[in-house]
Short mmCIF file of C-alpha atoms in Angstrom, two decimals:
data_model
loop_
_atom_site.label_atom_id
_atom_site.label_comp_id
_atom_site.label_asym_id
_atom_site.label_seq_id
_atom_site.Cartn_x
_atom_site.Cartn_y
_atom_site.Cartn_z
CA MET A 1 -4.52 -3.91 35.45
CA SER A 2 -4.84 -4.15 31.65
CA THR A 3 -5.54 -7.57 30.13
CA PHE A 4 -3.55 -6.96 27.05
CA ASP A 5 0.09 -5.99 26.38
CA ALA A 6 0.61 -2.25 26.40
CA ASN A 7 3.33 -2.30 23.64
CA HIS A 8 1.21 -4.48 21.37
CA LYS A 9 -1.87 -2.16 21.91
CA ALA A 10 0.21 0.84 20.87
CA ILE A 11 1.35 -0.99 17.70
CA ILE A 12 -2.17 -1.90 16.82
CA SER A 13 -3.31 1.65 17.38
CA ALA A 14 -0.49 2.92 15.13
CA PHE A 15 -1.56 0.68 12.31
CA MET A 16 -5.18 1.76 12.74
CA SER A 17 -4.21 5.35 12.72
CA LEU A 18 -2.29 4.84 9.45
CA LYS A 19 -5.26 3.24 7.80
CA SER A 20 -7.46 6.12 8.96
CA LYS A 21 -4.91 8.64 7.64
CA ALA A 22 -5.01 6.87 4.20
CA THR A 23 -8.74 6.98 4.07
CA LEU A 24 -8.94 10.68 5.06
CA LEU A 25 -6.39 11.71 2.47
CA GLU A 26 -8.09 9.56 -0.23
CA LYS A 27 -11.32 11.36 0.65
CA ASP A 28 -9.59 14.74 0.37
CA LEU A 29 -7.56 14.08 -2.80
CA LEU A 30 -9.61 11.51 -4.70
CA ILE A 31 -13.14 12.16 -3.78
CA ASP A 32 -14.84 9.88 -6.40
CA SER A 33 -12.37 7.05 -5.74
CA TYR A 34 -13.00 7.41 -2.03
CA HIS A 35 -16.85 7.03 -2.44
CA ILE A 36 -16.54 4.06 -4.92
CA ASN A 37 -14.27 2.23 -2.50
CA ARG A 38 -16.33 3.13 0.56
CA ASN A 39 -19.61 2.00 -1.23
CA ASN A 40 -18.05 -1.49 -1.44
CA LEU A 41 -20.02 -2.57 -4.46
CA PRO A 42 -19.06 -6.14 -5.56
CA PHE A 43 -18.31 -5.29 -9.21
CA ILE A 44 -16.15 -2.20 -8.95
CA GLU A 45 -13.26 -0.80 -6.87
CA VAL A 46 -10.50 1.79 -7.55
CA GLN A 47 -6.97 0.91 -6.86
CA ASN A 48 -4.93 3.91 -5.71
CA TYR A 49 -1.96 4.68 -3.32
CA PHE A 50 -4.28 4.97 -0.41
CA SER A 51 -6.27 1.73 -0.93
CA LEU A 52 -3.03 -0.17 -1.38
CA LEU A 53 -1.63 1.27 1.80
CA ARG A 54 -4.65 0.25 3.68
CA SER A 55 -4.28 -3.30 2.39
CA VAL A 56 -0.55 -3.27 3.40
CA CYS A 57 -1.63 -2.48 6.96
CA ASP A 58 -4.14 -5.31 7.06
CA LEU A 59 -1.77 -8.27 7.52
CA PRO A 60 0.15 -6.84 10.50
CA LEU A 61 -3.17 -5.72 12.08
CA PHE A 62 -4.50 -9.19 11.60
CA MET A 63 -1.43 -10.76 13.11
CA MET A 64 -1.15 -8.35 16.09
CA ILE A 65 -4.85 -8.51 17.10
CA ASN A 66 -4.93 -12.30 16.80
CA GLU A 67 -1.65 -12.49 18.83
CA GLU A 68 -3.21 -10.46 21.68
CA VAL A 69 -6.56 -12.25 21.67
CA SER A 70 -4.98 -15.72 21.47
CA SER A 71 -2.40 -14.97 24.15
CA VAL A 72 -5.18 -13.99 26.60
CA GLY A 73 -8.00 -16.20 25.67
CA ALA A 74 -7.03 -19.08 23.56
CA ARG A 75 -3.35 -20.00 23.78
CA HIS A 76 -4.14 -22.74 26.28
CA LEU A 77 -5.90 -24.58 23.42
CA ILE A 78 -2.61 -25.33 21.57
CA PRO A 79 -2.26 -28.75 23.17
CA LYS A 80 -5.86 -29.56 22.26
CA LEU A 81 -5.16 -28.52 18.66
CA VAL A 82 -2.18 -30.88 18.50
CA ASP A 83 -4.24 -33.66 20.08
CA GLU A 84 -7.00 -33.13 17.48
CA MET A 85 -4.53 -33.02 14.63
CA ARG A 86 -3.14 -36.35 15.91
CA ALA A 87 -6.62 -37.86 16.19
CA ASP A 88 -7.43 -36.65 12.59
CA LYS A 89 -4.08 -37.98 11.33
CA CYS A 90 -3.20 -34.51 10.08
CA ILE A 91 0.33 -34.58 11.55
CA ALA A 92 2.87 -35.99 9.15
CA THR A 93 4.88 -39.02 10.31
CA HIS A 94 7.29 -38.94 7.36
CA VAL A 95 9.09 -36.30 5.23
CA THR A 96 10.58 -36.67 1.84
CA VAL A 97 14.43 -36.45 1.79
CA GLY A 98 16.19 -36.93 -1.50
CA GLY A 99 13.14 -38.57 -3.01
CA GLU A 100 12.87 -41.12 -0.20
CA LEU A 101 10.50 -41.16 2.76
CA ALA A 102 12.18 -40.63 6.09
CA GLU A 103 10.29 -41.26 9.33
CA ILE A 104 10.02 -38.56 11.97
CA SER A 105 11.17 -39.97 15.30
CA GLN A 106 9.22 -39.29 18.51
CA GLY A 107 12.25 -37.37 19.73
CA ASP A 108 12.24 -35.09 16.69
CA PHE A 109 8.50 -34.69 16.98
CA HIS A 110 8.68 -33.61 20.58
CA ALA A 111 11.57 -31.21 19.77
CA SER A 112 9.33 -29.62 17.20
CA LEU A 113 6.57 -29.24 19.77
CA SER A 114 9.02 -27.63 22.22
CA ASP A 115 10.07 -25.21 19.42
CA ILE A 116 6.43 -24.17 18.88
CA ARG A 117 6.03 -23.57 22.62
CA GLU A 118 9.08 -21.38 22.58
CA LEU A 119 7.79 -19.56 19.45
CA PHE A 120 4.67 -18.44 21.46
CA VAL A 121 6.58 -17.56 24.57
CA GLY A 122 10.13 -16.53 23.91
CA ARG A 123 10.18 -15.41 20.19
CA VAL A 124 7.12 -13.10 19.96
CA ASN A 125 9.24 -9.95 19.88
CA HIS A 126 11.36 -11.45 17.12
CA MET A 127 8.24 -12.25 15.21
CA VAL A 128 6.98 -8.62 15.64
CA SER A 129 10.39 -7.39 14.38
CA SER A 130 10.14 -9.65 11.31
CA MET A 131 6.63 -8.40 10.73
CA MET A 132 7.75 -4.76 10.84
CA LEU A 133 10.45 -5.47 8.23
CA ASP A 134 7.76 -7.06 5.97
CA PHE A 135 5.49 -4.04 6.52
CA THR A 136 8.35 -1.63 5.69
CA VAL A 137 9.06 -3.48 2.48
CA SER A 138 5.43 -3.47 1.52
CA ALA A 139 4.68 0.14 2.53
CA PHE A 140 7.77 1.44 0.67
CA SER A 141 6.92 -0.62 -2.37
CA CYS A 142 3.44 0.88 -2.32
CA PHE A 143 5.00 4.39 -2.34
CA GLU A 144 7.46 3.43 -5.01
CA TYR A 145 4.77 1.96 -7.28
CA TRP A 146 2.43 4.97 -7.15
CA ILE A 147 5.35 7.48 -7.52
CA THR A 148 6.38 5.54 -10.58
CA LYS A 149 2.83 5.84 -12.01
CA LEU A 150 3.11 9.56 -11.53
CA TYR A 151 6.43 9.50 -13.35
CA ASP A 152 5.08 7.39 -16.19
CA GLY A 153 2.43 10.00 -16.75
CA TYR A 154 5.10 12.33 -18.12
CA PRO A 155 6.77 10.52 -21.06
CA GLU A 156 9.07 13.52 -21.70
CA LEU A 157 10.85 12.67 -18.45
CA ASP A 158 12.03 9.35 -19.91
CA THR A 159 13.16 11.12 -23.12
CA ALA A 160 15.11 13.68 -21.20
CA TYR A 161 16.74 11.04 -19.05
CA SER A 162 17.72 8.96 -22.06
CA GLU A 163 19.14 11.98 -23.88
CA SER A 164 21.19 13.02 -20.84
CA ARG A 165 22.67 9.50 -20.50
CA THR A 166 23.52 9.48 -24.19
CA SER A 167 25.06 12.88 -24.06
CA LYS A 168 27.18 12.00 -21.01
CA ALA A 169 28.39 8.74 -22.63
CA SER A 170 29.25 10.52 -25.82
CA LYS A 171 31.34 13.14 -24.00
CA LEU A 172 33.20 10.45 -22.08
CA ILE A 173 34.04 8.51 -25.27
CA GLU A 174 35.15 11.70 -26.95
CA LEU A 175 37.45 12.46 -23.97
CA ALA A 176 38.76 8.84 -24.14
CA GLY A 177 39.67 9.28 -27.79
CA ALA A 178 41.81 12.31 -26.88
CA ALA A 179 43.21 10.68 -23.74
CA SER A 180 46.93 11.22 -23.08
CA SER A 181 47.49 7.64 -21.79
CA PRO A 182 46.02 4.19 -22.13
CA GLU A 183 45.27 4.15 -18.43
CA CYS A 184 43.29 7.42 -18.63
CA GLN A 185 41.53 6.10 -21.74
CA ARG A 186 40.44 2.78 -19.98
CA LYS A 187 39.18 4.83 -17.08
CA LEU A 188 37.01 7.01 -19.31
CA VAL A 189 35.69 4.15 -21.31
CA ASN A 190 34.76 2.23 -18.15
CA GLN A 191 32.90 5.36 -16.85
CA ALA A 192 30.96 5.42 -20.12
CA LEU A 193 30.10 1.70 -19.95
CA ASN A 194 28.80 2.14 -16.35
CA ILE A 195 26.27 4.72 -17.35
CA ARG A 196 22.84 3.20 -17.08
CA GLY A 197 20.80 2.64 -20.19
CA SER A 198 17.06 2.88 -20.52
CA PHE A 199 16.42 1.74 -16.93
CA VAL A 200 15.55 4.63 -14.68
CA PRO A 201 16.11 3.87 -10.91
CA PHE A 202 13.47 4.96 -8.49
CA PRO A 203 15.51 7.78 -6.80
CA ASP A 204 15.99 9.30 -10.33
CA LYS A 205 12.25 9.17 -10.96
CA LEU A 206 11.49 10.91 -7.72
CA ASN A 207 14.14 13.56 -8.40
CA ALA A 208 12.71 14.13 -11.87
CA LEU A 209 9.29 14.75 -10.40
CA TYR A 210 10.75 17.05 -7.76
CA LYS A 211 12.23 19.20 -10.54
CA MET A 212 8.76 19.59 -11.96
CA VAL A 213 6.84 20.46 -8.77
CA ASP A 214 5.68 23.91 -7.97
CA LYS A 215 8.05 24.64 -5.05
CA LYS A 216 5.61 27.21 -3.54
CA ALA A 217 2.84 24.62 -3.59
CA TYR A 218 4.95 21.94 -1.91
CA ALA A 219 4.12 22.41 1.77
CA ARG A 220 7.15 20.39 3.05
CA ASP A 221 10.90 20.59 2.99
CA ILE A 222 11.93 18.72 -0.23
CA ASN A 223 15.53 18.02 0.91
CA LYS A 224 14.38 16.45 4.20
CA ASP A 225 11.77 14.42 2.32
CA LYS A 226 14.41 13.20 -0.09
CA GLU A 227 16.59 12.18 2.88
CA LEU A 228 13.67 10.40 4.61
CA VAL A 229 12.73 8.52 1.42
CA SER A 230 16.36 7.49 0.86
CA PHE A 231 16.62 6.21 4.45
CA LEU A 232 13.42 4.19 4.20
CA GLY A 233 14.52 2.85 0.78
CA ALA A 234 17.76 1.63 2.30
CA ARG A 235 15.87 0.10 5.18
CA ARG A 236 13.52 -1.63 2.65
CA ASN A 237 16.60 -2.97 0.85
CA THR A 238 17.77 -4.84 3.94
CA VAL A 239 15.31 -7.47 3.04
CA HIS A 240 17.76 -8.69 0.40
CA ASN A 241 20.26 -9.36 3.12
CA ALA A 242 18.13 -11.13 5.67
CA GLY A 243 17.35 -7.83 7.35
CA ILE A 244 21.06 -6.76 7.61
CA HIS A 245 22.20 -3.34 6.45
CA ARG A 246 25.34 -3.96 4.31
CA ASN A 247 26.24 -0.47 3.18
CA LYS A 248 27.71 2.45 5.16
CA ASN A 249 25.87 3.80 8.27
CA ARG A 250 22.93 6.04 7.64
CA ASN A 251 20.78 7.97 10.03
CA VAL A 252 17.78 10.27 9.90
CA SER A 253 15.87 12.38 12.41
CA HIS A 254 12.10 12.55 12.55
CA ASN A 255 9.87 14.26 15.08
CA GLY A 256 12.71 14.53 17.53
CA ALA A 257 13.82 10.87 17.27
CA SER A 258 16.92 9.65 15.64
CA TYR A 259 16.96 6.48 13.56
CA LEU A 260 20.13 4.56 12.55
CA LEU A 261 20.97 1.95 9.91
CA GLU A 262 24.31 0.53 11.16
CA GLN A 263 26.49 -1.43 8.75
CA GLY A 264 26.42 -5.19 9.48
CA LYS A 265 23.41 -4.91 11.76
CA PRO A 266 19.54 -5.18 11.41
CA PHE A 267 17.56 -2.01 11.92
CA HIS A 268 16.52 -1.43 15.47
CA SER A 269 13.73 0.82 16.76
CA ASP A 270 13.00 1.75 20.32
CA SER A 271 9.43 2.35 19.36
CA TYR A 272 7.55 0.52 16.64
CA PRO A 273 4.61 2.92 16.77
CA GLN A 274 7.03 5.81 16.03
CA SER A 275 8.48 3.78 13.19
CA ILE A 276 5.01 3.14 11.77
CA GLU A 277 4.30 6.84 12.03
CA MET A 278 7.51 7.68 10.31
CA ILE A 279 6.73 5.32 7.41
CA GLY A 280 3.35 7.13 7.29
CA GLU A 281 5.23 10.30 6.31
CA LEU A 282 5.56 8.70 2.81
CA THR A 283 1.83 9.25 2.50
CA ASP A 284 2.29 13.02 3.24
CA ILE A 285 5.10 13.14 0.73
CA TYR A 286 3.07 11.45 -1.97
CA VAL A 287 0.09 13.81 -1.43
CA ASN A 288 2.32 16.87 -1.60
CA VAL A 289 4.03 15.69 -4.78
CA VAL A 290 0.56 15.18 -6.33
CA ARG A 291 -0.81 18.53 -5.28
CA SER A 292 2.24 20.40 -6.51
CA LEU A 293 2.47 18.89 -10.03
CA ASN A 294 0.86 20.73 -12.91
CA HIS A 295 -1.08 19.04 -15.75
CA LEU A 296 -1.25 15.78 -13.86
CA PRO A 297 -2.61 12.85 -15.90
CA GLN A 298 -5.57 11.46 -13.92
CA ASN A 299 -4.83 7.83 -14.83
CA SER A 300 -1.59 8.28 -12.79
CA LEU A 301 -3.61 8.55 -9.58
CA ALA A 302 -5.93 5.60 -9.81
CA SER A 303 -7.07 2.65 -11.88
CA GLU A 304 -10.48 0.95 -11.78
CA VAL A 305 -10.98 -2.79 -11.38
CA VAL A 306 -14.31 -3.48 -12.92
CA GLU A 307 -16.40 -6.52 -13.87
CA GLN A 308 -17.43 -4.87 -17.02
CA GLU A 309 -20.30 -7.14 -17.89
CA VAL A 310 -21.80 -6.76 -14.49
CA LEU A 311 -21.46 -2.95 -14.63
CA VAL A 312 -23.23 -2.90 -18.07
CA HIS A 313 -26.13 -4.87 -16.58
CA PHE A 314 -26.17 -2.59 -13.56
CA GLU A 315 -26.41 0.44 -15.78
CA LYS A 316 -29.16 -1.07 -17.88
CA THR A 317 -31.12 -1.92 -14.62
CA ILE A 318 -30.83 1.72 -13.46
CA ARG A 319 -31.80 3.19 -16.85
CA SER A 320 -34.81 0.87 -17.02
CA ALA A 321 -35.92 1.97 -13.54
CA LEU A 322 -35.46 5.67 -14.51
CA ALA A 323 -37.55 5.10 -17.68
CA CYS A 324 -40.31 3.21 -15.80
CA PRO A 325 -43.34 5.59 -15.17
CA SER A 326 -44.24 3.66 -11.98
CA PRO A 327 -42.03 2.85 -8.99
CA ALA A 328 -39.58 0.01 -9.73
CA PRO A 329 -38.39 -2.62 -7.19
CA VAL A 330 -34.85 -1.31 -7.60
CA ALA A 331 -33.55 -2.33 -4.18
CA GLU A 332 -34.86 -5.88 -4.43
CA ILE A 333 -33.31 -6.31 -7.88
CA LEU A 334 -29.96 -4.93 -6.79
CA GLY A 335 -29.78 -7.10 -3.74
CA GLY A 336 -30.94 -10.29 -5.36
CA PHE A 337 -29.21 -10.20 -8.79
CA PHE A 338 -26.17 -8.09 -8.11
CA GLY A 339 -25.43 -9.00 -4.47
CA ILE A 340 -25.41 -5.42 -3.32
CA GLY A 341 -25.82 -4.84 0.40
CA GLU A 342 -29.18 -3.79 1.81
CA ARG A 343 -28.16 -0.19 2.76
CA GLN A 344 -26.38 0.45 -0.54
CA ALA A 345 -29.32 -0.91 -2.52
CA ALA A 346 -31.82 1.19 -0.59
CA ASN A 347 -29.74 4.35 -1.20
CA ILE A 348 -29.44 3.57 -4.87
CA ALA A 349 -33.28 3.23 -5.02
CA ASP A 350 -33.56 6.63 -3.27
CA ALA A 351 -31.12 8.15 -5.79
CA VAL A 352 -33.13 6.75 -8.73
CA ASN A 353 -36.35 8.20 -7.25
CA ALA A 354 -34.68 11.58 -6.69
CA ILE A 355 -33.36 11.70 -10.24
CA LYS A 356 -36.86 10.81 -11.68
CA ALA A 357 -38.37 13.58 -9.62
CA ASP A 358 -35.94 16.09 -10.97
CA PRO A 359 -37.63 17.86 -13.99
CA SER A 360 -34.12 18.84 -15.37
CA TRP A 361 -32.99 15.23 -15.56
CA ASP A 362 -31.64 14.44 -19.01
CA PRO A 363 -31.37 10.73 -19.88
CA VAL A 364 -28.72 11.55 -22.53
CA GLU A 365 -26.57 13.47 -20.15
CA PHE A 366 -27.06 10.96 -17.33
CA ASN A 367 -23.83 9.06 -16.30
CA ILE A 368 -23.94 5.91 -14.08
CA TYR A 369 -21.10 7.34 -12.14
CA GLU A 370 -23.43 9.91 -10.72
CA ILE A 371 -24.67 7.04 -8.58
CA LEU A 372 -21.53 5.06 -8.20
CA THR A 373 -19.60 8.06 -6.69
CA SER A 374 -22.46 9.15 -4.33
CA ASP A 375 -22.48 8.14 -0.70
CA LEU A 376 -24.29 4.81 -0.69
CA GLN A 377 -23.40 3.97 2.85
CA LYS A 378 -25.21 6.86 4.58
CA PRO A 379 -28.06 6.07 6.84
CA ARG A 380 -31.48 6.26 5.18
CA GLY A 381 -32.96 9.75 5.25
CA HIS A 382 -29.56 11.44 5.85
CA SER A 383 -27.92 13.89 3.57
CA SER A 384 -24.39 13.24 2.31
CA ALA A 385 -23.14 16.06 4.42
CA SER A 386 -24.62 14.55 7.66
CA ALA A 387 -23.14 11.10 6.73
CA ALA A 388 -19.67 12.38 5.90
CA GLY A 389 -17.97 10.43 8.79
CA LEU A 390 -16.00 7.35 7.98
CA GLY A 391 -18.66 5.17 9.67
#
């Protein structure tokens, strides 16, 4: 008999799979970014869609794993925790109400403890449901942010959108001027006033990008992807209504399963792992949009977070080691001064020695990113090809 809850294990597995999917696609699409992030150097990282999605998965993973471990091995310690908090006088005896201190009665305190016991016994499923809504919001926002970065890489799209809005408003006003009745005129004027100005809503940004993609290069069904994005966007928006879907019913099918957003009700899923997998389809949609766009601005895909001063010192250290005729204690310097891990430091030292031994090496042409984007996590003595696993 299993020690842990089967449903929770499946949810944990689904989140782990989504993180792995993000890593594999980052490696395939953004090779240099993948290596910089995997190298885990303390002064540089690359933010991209995939790194943000992995971070989005971290909180629910942390919660679910701790929930399972504590429910089996440590939940019995809750009374001990309360007793210790009492002994340390960590538990408040008063609260502030209207600027005045109000004492917490023993009855209210014990009612609060009873509620905590119920939280860990009877409301776990509710907590998981709440967590899934939070995850949906964050995962969709991650997709929305990086699709918007793609859109912003084509300034002509904003110009075209603004011109189309202006043209439509002008035509409506022109029709209003020639309207046959005041009622018809008011209707046309209101239509003109309701046209959005410079703000471009996210669905319009995605549609604009879809108009630009090479349809032959897009390996999915665009109409189905639009439908899925629209459904997940509506599901994300329920966060504004305490999880309740306020608009008309919506449904979508994915991998043989049907999902429903019912007016006046929260979203319900018979399988959270399937829901996580469906949200993971946003990752495939993002990748296909990127791969099928032409003349894609590279700064739309990623942005570096760098401690610039440290990076400058790092480069100076490497260049000094390359210029030194005798072996330099590169690994020791990197570990001691820069806080770089032992394996990464040793691989950097190996890379420096390999560059020095290359007769074609040109110090003018050398770029520090040759080292930063190499595999610094590989076991010593292994080629990059043999260490290509995620490790």
